[in-house]
CSV table of C-alpha atoms in Angstrom, one decimal:
chain,number,residue,atom,x,y,z
A,1,MET,CA,0.0,0.0,0.0
A,2,SER,CA,1.4,3.4,-0.9
A,3,LEU,CA,2.0,6.0,1.7
A,4,HIS,CA,2.0,8.7,-1.0
A,5,GLY,CA,-0.1,11.7,0.0
A,6,ARG,CA,-1.1,10.1,3.3
A,7,ASP,CA,-1.4,11.8,6.7
A,8,ILE,CA,0.6,10.1,9.5
A,9,THR,CA,-1.1,11.2,12.7
A,10,SER,CA,-0.8,8.1,14.8
A,11,ILE,CA,1.2,4.8,14.7
A,12,ARG,CA,-2.2,3.2,14.3
A,13,ASP,CA,-2.5,4.9,10.9
A,14,LEU,CA,0.2,2.4,9.7
A,15,SER,CA,-0.2,-1.3,9.2
A,16,ARG,CA,2.5,-3.7,10.3
A,17,GLU,CA,3.5,-4.1,6.7
A,18,GLU,CA,3.8,-0.4,6.2
A,19,ILE,CA,5.9,0.0,9.3
A,20,GLU,CA,8.2,-2.8,8.0
A,21,GLU,CA,8.4,-1.0,4.7
A,22,ILE,CA,9.4,2.3,6.3
A,23,LEU,CA,12.0,0.6,8.4
A,24,ALA,CA,13.5,-1.2,5.3
A,25,SER,CA,13.6,2.1,3.5
A,26,ALA,CA,15.2,3.8,6.5
A,27,ARG,CA,18.0,1.2,6.5
A,28,LYS,CA,18.7,2.1,2.9
A,29,MET,CA,18.7,5.8,3.8
A,30,ILE,CA,21.5,5.6,6.4
A,31,PRO,CA,24.4,6.5,4.0
A,32,TYR,CA,22.3,9.4,2.6
A,33,ALA,CA,21.5,10.5,6.2
A,34,GLU,CA,25.3,10.4,7.0
A,35,GLY,CA,26.0,12.5,3.9
A,36,SER,CA,28.2,9.8,2.2
A,37,LYS,CA,25.7,9.4,-0.6
A,38,VAL,CA,23.4,12.0,-2.1
A,39,VAL,CA,19.8,11.7,-3.2
A,40,HIS,CA,17.3,14.4,-3.9
A,41,PRO,CA,13.7,13.0,-4.2
A,42,LEU,CA,12.4,16.2,-2.5
A,43,ALA,CA,14.0,18.7,-4.9
A,44,GLU,CA,11.7,21.7,-5.4
A,45,LYS,CA,9.5,20.5,-2.5
A,46,ILE,CA,8.7,22.6,0.6
A,47,VAL,CA,8.0,21.1,3.9
A,48,ALA,CA,6.4,23.3,6.6
A,49,MET,CA,7.7,22.7,10.1
A,50,ALA,CA,4.8,23.9,12.3
A,51,PHE,CA,6.3,23.7,15.8
A,52,PHE,CA,3.9,25.3,18.4
A,53,GLU,CA,5.8,23.7,21.3
A,54,PRO,CA,9.5,23.7,22.0
A,55,SER,CA,11.5,20.9,20.5
A,56,THR,CA,15.1,20.5,19.6
A,57,ARG,CA,15.9,17.1,18.2
A,58,THR,CA,12.5,16.4,16.6
A,59,ARG,CA,12.5,19.6,14.6
A,60,LEU,CA,16.3,19.5,13.8
A,61,SER,CA,16.1,15.9,12.7
A,62,PHE,CA,13.1,16.6,10.5
A,63,GLU,CA,14.8,19.6,9.0
A,64,ALA,CA,18.0,17.6,8.5
A,65,ALA,CA,15.9,14.9,6.8
A,66,VAL,CA,14.3,17.5,4.4
A,67,HIS,CA,17.7,19.0,3.6
A,68,ARG,CA,19.3,15.6,3.0
A,69,LEU,CA,16.5,14.8,0.5
A,70,GLY,CA,17.1,18.1,-1.3
A,71,GLY,CA,13.9,19.8,-0.1
A,72,ASN,CA,13.4,23.1,1.6
A,73,CYS,CA,11.8,24.0,5.0
A,74,LEU,CA,9.4,26.7,6.1
A,75,THR,CA,9.8,26.8,9.9
A,76,ILE,CA,7.6,28.1,12.7
A,77,ALA,CA,9.8,27.4,15.7
A,78,ASP,CA,8.1,29.8,18.2
A,79,ALA,CA,4.3,29.8,18.5
A,80,GLY,CA,4.6,33.2,20.1
A,81,ALA,CA,5.7,34.6,16.8
A,82,THR,CA,2.7,33.4,14.9
A,83,SER,CA,-0.8,34.9,14.6
A,84,LEU,CA,-2.0,32.1,17.0
A,85,ARG,CA,-0.9,34.7,19.5
A,86,LYS,CA,-3.5,37.1,17.9
A,87,GLY,CA,-6.2,34.5,18.4
A,88,GLU,CA,-6.1,32.8,15.0
A,89,SER,CA,-7.3,29.2,15.2
A,90,LEU,CA,-4.9,26.3,14.6
A,91,TYR,CA,-7.3,25.3,11.8
A,92,ASP,CA,-6.8,28.6,9.9
A,93,THR,CA,-3.1,28.6,10.5
A,94,ILE,CA,-2.8,25.1,9.0
A,95,ARG,CA,-5.1,25.9,6.2
A,96,MET,CA,-2.9,28.9,5.2
A,97,LEU,CA,0.3,26.9,5.6
A,98,SER,CA,-1.0,24.1,3.4
A,99,SER,CA,-1.2,26.6,0.6
A,100,TYR,CA,2.5,27.4,1.0
A,101,ALA,CA,4.0,24.0,1.4
A,102,ASP,CA,3.8,20.4,0.0
A,103,ALA,CA,3.6,18.8,3.4
A,104,ILE,CA,3.3,19.9,7.0
A,105,VAL,CA,5.1,18.5,10.1
A,106,ILE,CA,3.3,19.6,13.2
A,107,ARG,CA,4.1,19.6,16.9
A,108,HIS,CA,1.5,21.1,19.2
A,109,PRO,CA,0.6,21.0,22.9
A,110,ASN,CA,-3.0,19.8,22.5
A,111,GLU,CA,-3.8,16.2,21.9
A,112,GLY,CA,-5.6,15.6,18.6
A,113,SER,CA,-4.1,18.7,17.0
A,114,ALA,CA,-2.5,16.7,14.3
A,115,ARG,CA,-5.9,15.1,13.3
A,116,LEU,CA,-7.4,18.6,13.2
A,117,ALA,CA,-4.4,19.8,11.1
A,118,ALA,CA,-5.0,16.9,8.7
A,119,ARG,CA,-8.6,18.0,8.2
A,120,ALA,CA,-7.5,21.6,7.7
A,121,SER,CA,-4.8,20.8,5.2
A,122,ASP,CA,-5.1,19.4,1.7
A,123,ARG,CA,-1.4,18.4,1.9
A,124,PRO,CA,-0.1,15.5,3.9
A,125,VAL,CA,0.3,16.1,7.6
A,126,ILE,CA,2.9,14.3,9.8
A,127,ASN,CA,2.4,14.4,13.5
A,128,ALA,CA,5.6,15.3,15.4
A,129,GLY,CA,4.0,15.1,18.8
A,130,ASP,CA,0.6,16.3,20.0
A,131,GLY,CA,0.7,17.0,23.7
A,132,ALA,CA,0.5,13.7,25.7
A,133,GLY,CA,-1.0,12.1,22.6
A,134,GLN,CA,0.8,10.5,19.6
A,135,HIS,CA,4.3,10.8,18.3
A,136,PRO,CA,4.4,8.2,15.5
A,137,THR,CA,7.8,9.1,14.0
A,138,GLN,CA,9.4,8.7,17.5
A,139,THR,CA,7.9,5.2,17.6
A,140,LEU,CA,9.3,4.4,14.1
A,141,LEU,CA,12.8,5.4,15.1
A,142,ASP,CA,12.5,3.5,18.3
A,143,LEU,CA,11.5,0.4,16.3
A,144,ALA,CA,14.3,1.1,13.8
A,145,THR,CA,16.8,1.1,16.7
A,146,LEU,CA,15.6,-2.2,18.0
A,147,HIS,CA,15.5,-3.7,14.5
A,148,GLU,CA,19.0,-2.6,13.8
A,149,ALA,CA,20.3,-4.2,17.0
A,150,PHE,CA,18.4,-7.5,16.8
A,151,GLY,CA,17.3,-7.9,13.2
A,152,THR,CA,13.7,-8.5,14.3
A,153,LEU,CA,10.8,-6.9,16.3
A,154,THR,CA,9.2,-10.2,17.2
A,155,GLY,CA,10.0,-12.1,20.4
A,156,LEU,CA,12.0,-9.4,22.1
A,157,LYS,CA,11.8,-8.7,25.8
A,158,VAL,CA,11.6,-4.9,26.3
A,159,VAL,CA,11.6,-3.2,29.7
A,160,LEU,CA,9.8,0.1,29.7
A,161,LEU,CA,11.2,2.1,32.6
A,162,GLY,CA,10.1,5.4,34.1
A,163,ASP,CA,7.1,7.6,33.4
A,164,LEU,CA,4.7,5.3,31.8
A,165,LYS,CA,1.7,7.5,32.7
A,166,TYR,CA,2.5,10.7,30.8
A,167,GLY,CA,5.3,9.5,28.5
A,168,ARG,CA,3.7,9.6,25.1
A,169,THR,CA,6.6,7.8,23.4
A,170,VAL,CA,6.1,4.7,25.5
A,171,HIS,CA,2.4,4.5,24.8
A,172,SER,CA,2.9,4.3,21.0
A,173,LEU,CA,6.0,2.1,21.3
A,174,ALA,CA,4.2,-0.4,23.7
A,175,TYR,CA,1.3,-0.6,21.3
A,176,ALA,CA,3.6,-1.3,18.3
A,177,LEU,CA,5.8,-3.8,20.1
A,178,ALA,CA,2.7,-5.7,21.3
A,179,GLU,CA,1.5,-5.8,17.7
A,180,PHE,CA,4.8,-7.2,16.6
A,181,GLY,CA,4.7,-9.9,19.2
A,182,SER,CA,7.4,-8.6,21.6
A,183,GLU,CA,7.0,-8.9,25.4
A,184,LEU,CA,6.8,-5.9,27.6
A,185,ILE,CA,8.1,-5.6,31.2
A,186,LEU,CA,6.8,-2.4,32.9
A,187,SER,CA,8.8,-0.7,35.6
A,188,SER,CA,7.5,2.6,36.9
A,189,PRO,CA,7.7,4.7,40.1
A,190,ARG,CA,4.5,4.8,42.2
A,191,GLY,CA,1.8,7.0,40.6
A,192,LEU,CA,3.4,6.8,37.1
A,193,ALA,CA,2.1,3.4,36.0
A,194,LEU,CA,0.7,2.7,32.6
A,195,PRO,CA,-2.9,3.9,32.5
A,196,GLU,CA,-5.5,1.1,32.7
A,197,GLU,CA,-6.9,2.3,29.3
A,198,ARG,CA,-3.5,1.7,27.6
A,199,ARG,CA,-3.1,-1.6,29.3
A,200,GLU,CA,-6.5,-2.7,28.0
A,201,GLU,CA,-5.5,-1.6,24.5
A,202,LEU,CA,-2.3,-3.8,24.7
A,203,LYS,CA,-4.4,-6.7,25.8
A,204,ARG,CA,-6.7,-6.2,22.8
A,205,VAL,CA,-3.8,-6.6,20.4
A,206,GLY,CA,-2.6,-9.7,22.2
A,207,GLY,CA,0.3,-8.1,24.1
A,208,ARG,CA,2.2,-10.0,26.7
A,209,VAL,CA,2.7,-7.5,29.6
A,210,SER,CA,4.1,-8.0,33.1
A,211,GLU,CA,5.4,-5.7,35.8
A,212,GLN,CA,8.7,-5.7,37.7
A,213,PRO,CA,9.2,-2.7,39.9
A,214,ASP,CA,12.8,-3.9,40.8
A,215,ILE,CA,14.8,-2.6,37.9
A,216,ARG,CA,17.8,-4.9,38.6
A,217,LYS,CA,15.5,-7.9,38.3
A,218,ALA,CA,13.8,-6.4,35.2
A,219,VAL,CA,17.0,-6.0,33.2
A,220,GLN,CA,18.3,-9.6,33.8
A,221,GLU,CA,16.2,-11.2,31.1
A,222,ALA,CA,15.7,-8.2,28.9
A,223,ASP,CA,16.9,-7.5,25.3
A,224,ALA,CA,16.3,-3.8,25.6
A,225,LEU,CA,15.8,-1.3,28.3
A,226,TYR,CA,13.8,1.8,27.3
A,227,VAL,CA,14.2,4.6,29.8
A,228,THR,CA,12.0,7.7,29.8
A,229,ARG,CA,12.4,11.1,31.3
A,230,ILE,CA,10.0,12.1,34.0
A,231,GLN,CA,8.2,14.9,32.3
A,232,LYS,CA,7.9,17.8,34.6
A,233,GLU,CA,5.7,19.8,32.2
A,234,ARG,CA,3.0,17.1,32.4
A,235,PHE,CA,2.6,17.4,36.2
A,236,VAL,CA,0.0,19.6,37.6
A,237,ASP,CA,1.4,19.2,41.1
A,238,GLU,CA,5.0,20.2,41.6
A,239,SER,CA,5.3,18.2,44.9
A,240,GLU,CA,4.2,15.0,43.0
A,241,TYR,CA,6.9,15.7,40.5
A,242,ARG,CA,9.6,16.2,43.1
A,243,GLU,CA,8.6,13.0,44.9
A,244,VAL,CA,9.2,10.8,41.8
A,245,ALA,CA,12.0,12.7,40.1
A,246,GLY,CA,15.3,10.9,40.5
A,247,SER,CA,13.7,7.8,42.0
A,248,TYR,CA,15.4,5.7,39.4
A,249,ARG,CA,18.8,5.9,37.7
A,250,ILE,CA,20.6,3.5,35.4
A,251,ASP,CA,24.3,3.1,36.0
A,252,ALA,CA,26.9,0.5,35.5
A,253,SER,CA,25.9,-1.4,38.6
A,254,VAL,CA,22.3,-1.8,37.5
A,255,LEU,CA,23.5,-3.2,34.1
A,256,ALA,CA,26.0,-5.6,35.8
A,257,SER,CA,23.6,-8.5,35.7
A,258,ALA,CA,22.2,-7.7,32.2
A,259,LYS,CA,22.7,-9.8,29.1
A,260,PRO,CA,25.8,-8.6,27.1
A,261,ARG,CA,23.6,-7.7,24.1
A,262,LEU,CA,21.1,-5.6,26.1
A,263,ILE,CA,20.7,-2.2,24.6
A,264,VAL,CA,19.7,0.9,26.6
A,265,MET,CA,17.4,3.4,24.8
A,266,HIS,CA,16.1,6.8,25.7
A,267,PRO,CA,14.2,9.3,23.6
A,268,LEU,CA,16.4,12.1,25.0
A,269,PRO,CA,16.9,14.6,26.5
A,270,ARG,CA,17.9,12.7,29.6
A,271,ALA,CA,17.7,14.4,33.0
A,272,GLY,CA,19.8,12.2,35.2
A,273,GLU,CA,18.0,8.9,34.5
A,274,ILE,CA,21.1,7.4,32.8
A,275,ALA,CA,24.5,8.0,34.3
A,276,PRO,CA,27.2,9.3,31.8
A,277,GLU,CA,29.3,6.2,32.6
A,278,VAL,CA,26.7,4.1,30.7
A,279,ASP,CA,27.7,6.0,27.5
A,280,GLN,CA,31.0,4.2,27.4
A,281,THR,CA,29.4,0.7,27.6
A,282,PRO,CA,28.3,-1.4,24.6
A,283,HIS,CA,24.8,-1.1,26.0
A,284,ALA,CA,24.4,2.6,25.2
A,285,ALA,CA,22.1,2.9,22.1
A,286,TYR,CA,20.5,6.3,22.7
A,287,PHE,CA,22.8,8.3,20.6
A,288,ARG,CA,22.4,5.8,17.7
A,289,GLN,CA,18.7,6.1,18.3
A,290,ALA,CA,18.9,9.9,18.0
A,291,PHE,CA,20.8,9.5,14.8
A,292,LEU,CA,18.3,7.0,13.3
A,293,ALA,CA,15.7,9.8,13.6
A,294,VAL,CA,17.2,11.2,10.4
A,295,PRO,CA,17.0,8.2,8.1
A,296,VAL,CA,13.6,7.2,9.5
A,297,ARG,CA,12.2,10.6,8.9
A,298,MET,CA,13.8,10.7,5.4
A,299,ALA,CA,12.2,7.4,4.6
A,300,LEU,CA,8.8,8.6,5.7
A,301,LEU,CA,9.1,12.0,3.9
A,302,ALA,CA,10.3,10.3,0.8
A,303,SER,CA,7.3,7.9,0.9
A,304,VAL,CA,4.7,10.5,1.6
A,305,LEU,CA,6.1,13.2,-0.7
A,306,GLY,CA,8.6,11.7,-3.1
A,307,SER,CA,8.5,11.1,-6.9
A,308,SER,CA,5.1,10.0,-8.1
A,309,ARG,CA,2.2,12.3,-8.7
A,310,ARG,CA,0.4,14.0,-5.7
A,311,GLY,CA,-2.6,12.2,-4.3
A,312,GLY,CA,-1.6,8.9,-5.9
B,1,MET,CA,-57.5,-1.5,31.5
B,2,ARG,CA,-54.3,0.5,32.1
B,3,GLU,CA,-54.4,3.6,34.0
B,4,LEU,CA,-53.4,6.6,31.9
B,5,LYS,CA,-51.2,8.9,33.9
B,6,ILE,CA,-50.4,11.3,31.1
B,7,THR,CA,-53.0,12.4,28.6
B,8,PRO,CA,-52.4,11.6,24.9
B,9,ILE,CA,-50.9,14.3,22.6
B,10,LYS,CA,-52.2,15.3,19.3
B,11,ASN,CA,-49.0,15.9,17.4
B,12,GLY,CA,-45.4,15.5,18.7
B,13,THR,CA,-43.0,12.9,20.0
B,14,VAL,CA,-43.3,10.2,22.7
B,15,ILE,CA,-40.0,8.9,24.1
B,16,ASP,CA,-40.9,5.7,25.9
B,17,HIS,CA,-39.0,3.0,27.7
B,18,ILE,CA,-36.4,5.4,29.0
B,19,GLY,CA,-34.4,3.7,31.8
B,20,ASN,CA,-35.7,4.5,35.2
B,21,GLY,CA,-34.6,7.9,36.5
B,22,LEU,CA,-33.2,9.2,33.2
B,23,ALA,CA,-36.1,11.3,32.1
B,24,LEU,CA,-34.6,14.5,33.3
B,25,GLU,CA,-31.5,13.8,31.3
B,26,VAL,CA,-33.6,13.3,28.2
B,27,LEU,CA,-35.3,16.6,28.9
B,28,ARG,CA,-31.9,18.2,29.1
B,29,ILE,CA,-31.1,16.8,25.7
B,30,ILE,CA,-34.4,17.9,24.2
B,31,GLY,CA,-33.6,21.4,25.5
B,32,VAL,CA,-36.8,22.5,27.2
B,33,ARG,CA,-35.8,26.1,26.9
B,34,GLU,CA,-35.7,25.8,23.2
B,35,LEU,CA,-39.3,24.7,22.9
B,36,ASP,CA,-41.7,27.0,21.0
B,37,LYS,CA,-44.9,28.3,22.5
B,38,ASP,CA,-47.1,25.4,21.3
B,39,SER,CA,-44.9,22.7,22.8
B,40,SER,CA,-45.9,21.3,26.2
B,41,VAL,CA,-43.9,18.5,27.8
B,42,SER,CA,-45.3,15.7,30.0
B,43,VAL,CA,-42.9,13.6,32.0
B,44,ALA,CA,-43.7,10.3,33.8
B,45,ILE,CA,-41.0,9.0,36.1
B,46,HIS,CA,-40.9,5.6,37.7
B,47,VAL,CA,-43.8,4.0,35.7
B,48,ARG,CA,-44.3,0.2,35.7
B,49,SER,CA,-42.9,-1.4,32.6
B,50,GLY,CA,-43.3,-5.0,31.5
B,51,LYS,CA,-39.9,-5.0,29.8
B,52,LEU,CA,-37.8,-2.9,32.1
B,53,GLY,CA,-39.5,-3.2,35.5
B,54,TRP,CA,-39.6,0.5,35.8
B,55,LYS,CA,-39.3,3.2,33.2
B,56,ASP,CA,-39.6,6.9,32.4
B,57,ILE,CA,-41.7,8.4,29.6
B,58,VAL,CA,-41.4,11.9,28.0
B,59,LYS,CA,-44.0,13.4,25.7
B,60,VAL,CA,-43.3,16.5,23.8
B,61,GLU,CA,-46.2,18.2,22.0
B,62,SER,CA,-45.6,19.8,18.6
B,63,MET,CA,-42.0,18.8,18.3
B,64,GLU,CA,-40.0,16.3,16.3
B,65,LEU,CA,-36.5,15.6,17.4
B,66,SER,CA,-33.4,16.3,15.3
B,67,PRO,CA,-31.2,13.4,14.4
B,68,ARG,CA,-28.5,14.8,16.7
B,69,LYS,CA,-30.9,14.8,19.7
B,70,VAL,CA,-31.9,11.2,18.9
B,71,ASN,CA,-28.2,10.2,18.9
B,72,ALA,CA,-27.8,11.8,22.3
B,73,ILE,CA,-30.8,9.9,23.6
B,74,ALA,CA,-29.5,6.7,22.2
B,75,LEU,CA,-26.3,7.2,24.2
B,76,ILE,CA,-27.8,7.8,27.6
B,77,ALA,CA,-31.1,5.8,27.2
B,78,PRO,CA,-30.3,2.9,24.7
B,79,THR,CA,-33.6,1.1,25.6
B,80,ALA,CA,-35.8,4.1,24.5
B,81,THR,CA,-38.3,4.0,21.7
B,82,ILE,CA,-39.3,7.1,19.8
B,83,SER,CA,-42.9,7.4,18.4
B,84,ILE,CA,-43.9,10.2,16.2
B,85,ILE,CA,-47.6,11.2,16.8
B,86,ARG,CA,-49.7,12.9,14.2
B,87,ASP,CA,-53.4,13.5,14.9
B,88,TYR,CA,-53.3,11.3,18.0
B,89,LYS,CA,-52.0,8.3,16.0
B,90,VAL,CA,-48.6,6.7,16.1
B,91,ARG,CA,-47.3,7.4,12.6
B,92,GLU,CA,-43.8,6.0,13.2
B,93,LYS,CA,-42.2,4.1,16.0
B,94,ARG,CA,-38.6,3.1,16.3
B,95,VAL,CA,-36.0,2.0,18.8
B,96,VAL,CA,-33.2,4.5,19.1
B,97,ASP,CA,-30.2,3.4,17.1
B,98,LEU,CA,-26.6,4.4,17.6
B,99,PRO,CA,-24.8,5.5,14.5
B,100,SER,CA,-21.1,4.7,14.0
B,101,ARG,CA,-20.0,8.3,14.4
B,102,ILE,CA,-21.4,10.8,17.0
B,103,VAL,CA,-20.9,14.5,16.1
B,104,GLY,CA,-21.5,17.5,18.3
B,105,VAL,CA,-23.3,15.6,21.1
B,106,LEU,CA,-20.6,15.1,23.7
B,107,ARG,CA,-17.6,17.1,25.0
B,108,CYS,CA,-14.3,15.2,25.0
B,109,PRO,CA,-13.4,14.4,28.7
B,110,ASN,CA,-9.8,15.3,27.9
B,111,PRO,CA,-9.6,19.0,28.8
B,112,THR,CA,-6.5,19.5,26.6
B,113,CYS,CA,-8.0,17.8,23.6
B,114,ILE,CA,-8.0,20.1,20.6
B,115,SER,CA,-11.8,19.7,20.3
B,116,ASN,CA,-12.1,21.6,23.6
B,117,GLN,CA,-10.2,24.5,22.3
B,118,PRO,CA,-11.7,27.5,20.4
B,119,GLU,CA,-11.4,25.8,17.0
B,120,PRO,CA,-14.0,25.8,14.2
B,121,ILE,CA,-14.8,22.1,14.7
B,122,GLU,CA,-17.4,20.0,16.4
B,123,SER,CA,-16.6,17.2,18.8
B,124,GLU,CA,-16.6,13.8,17.1
B,125,PHE,CA,-16.5,10.3,18.5
B,126,GLU,CA,-16.4,6.9,16.9
B,127,VAL,CA,-18.4,4.1,18.4
B,128,THR,CA,-15.6,1.6,19.1
B,129,ASP,CA,-17.6,-0.8,21.3
B,130,ARG,CA,-21.4,-1.5,21.4
B,131,ARG,CA,-21.8,-3.7,24.4
B,132,PRO,CA,-21.4,-1.7,26.6
B,133,VAL,CA,-21.1,1.4,24.4
B,134,VAL,CA,-17.6,2.9,24.4
B,135,LEU,CA,-16.8,6.0,22.2
B,136,THR,CA,-13.3,7.1,21.1
B,137,CYS,CA,-12.6,10.7,20.4
B,138,ALA,CA,-11.8,11.2,16.7
B,139,PHE,CA,-9.1,13.7,17.6
B,140,CYS,CA,-7.3,12.6,20.8
B,141,GLU,CA,-8.3,8.9,20.9
B,142,ARG,CA,-9.6,9.3,24.5
B,143,ARG,CA,-12.2,6.6,25.3
B,144,VAL,CA,-15.5,7.6,26.9
B,145,ASP,CA,-18.1,5.3,28.6
B,146,ASP,CA,-19.7,7.8,30.9
B,147,PHE,CA,-21.9,9.9,28.7
B,148,LEU,CA,-24.1,11.7,31.2
B,149,ARG,CA,-21.3,13.8,32.5
B,150,HIS,CA,-20.1,14.8,29.0
B,151,LEU,CA,-23.2,15.9,27.2
B,152,ALA,CA,-22.3,19.1,25.2
């Protein structure tokens, strides 16, 4: 099935086969993402980066992906500088942008904003994070990291550690891994467990899910440890934040009993969850994960926008 | 011979077999304040019912319900039947039926959902489960199974 002209607002918009197709295409994009080969399927194309919420790596890796593919970017990097400040609706802003660009990448603080944008735009919309909602390209690059390390996404044991309540990346990743038939081990501080609704959803797709609050025990059998940051901005109550912040930290001693091939992943930025000493171990995969954002986003942009006629 | 607790209406709508105690919610959906001068409303609460044990009934004179209001009633009172009365006779009787998409009836319970912001869109839910009914917000994917609290 072609992704050409499609909106990508949620990982659920993509079938398992389409995800595999994007990951295969991303693997081929690696030398182009590194700059050792050159390809320009997006020549003469303009991609609007509509970032209404601060973001460093997501925006920069999307921009790098567009540039590596020979395209150009129109960037809103500060919502305060747009007419949203003057009370313009997101709908109108996107409607206008869609007449200037060939595709729109959107990051916005409200859940569901990418779906709204997709309705407002007659050009493809890619969700780069909508509040605590979906962030499908993060999930794709997480899957790409696991696939690169293990050659498969089936039958892996993946520990999800940290803020499983507010962390949007883990919700989409858990769903995708459950669909691919990997096993999930959840480990979260009190009060930050995976919401019941998400757990039900994993069950519906046949996910094998267990809990292990003791991180040392959790990593013993695992193939991958996915660590998340505790998201201060998602807490209403500052004291609740302080209570759980810093309640878990991965260092060499935690990884001492891990399998030699265990990889440690993190969507970054980290805020003390992973000690710098882990960077020197073969377990550290988070900087590779950050790099894979570029070939994955290149693969997606090339599929959605590249070569063939629009709307095909 | 059954005792008639409410007098028949000449023209209008009878909503029967409303779950016991839900008549006031149905009135809220109908929007009593929006009624025109010819409409009078009769309400029977806690009436014996062969099917339900106890039920509520609402009769509205000179008014037929919009599809949107019928959808809202279907959500909170799925057992209800709606009869259209013309000249004292039942011209049409049907059970309420839930469509696959519910537009503009409920507010999304997620306060930060884009559908709760000042945008030129209506709330929209997909019916993702029918027994019991569960709706999923078409924007933020939040699931809702408690409809009374979220009527728009």
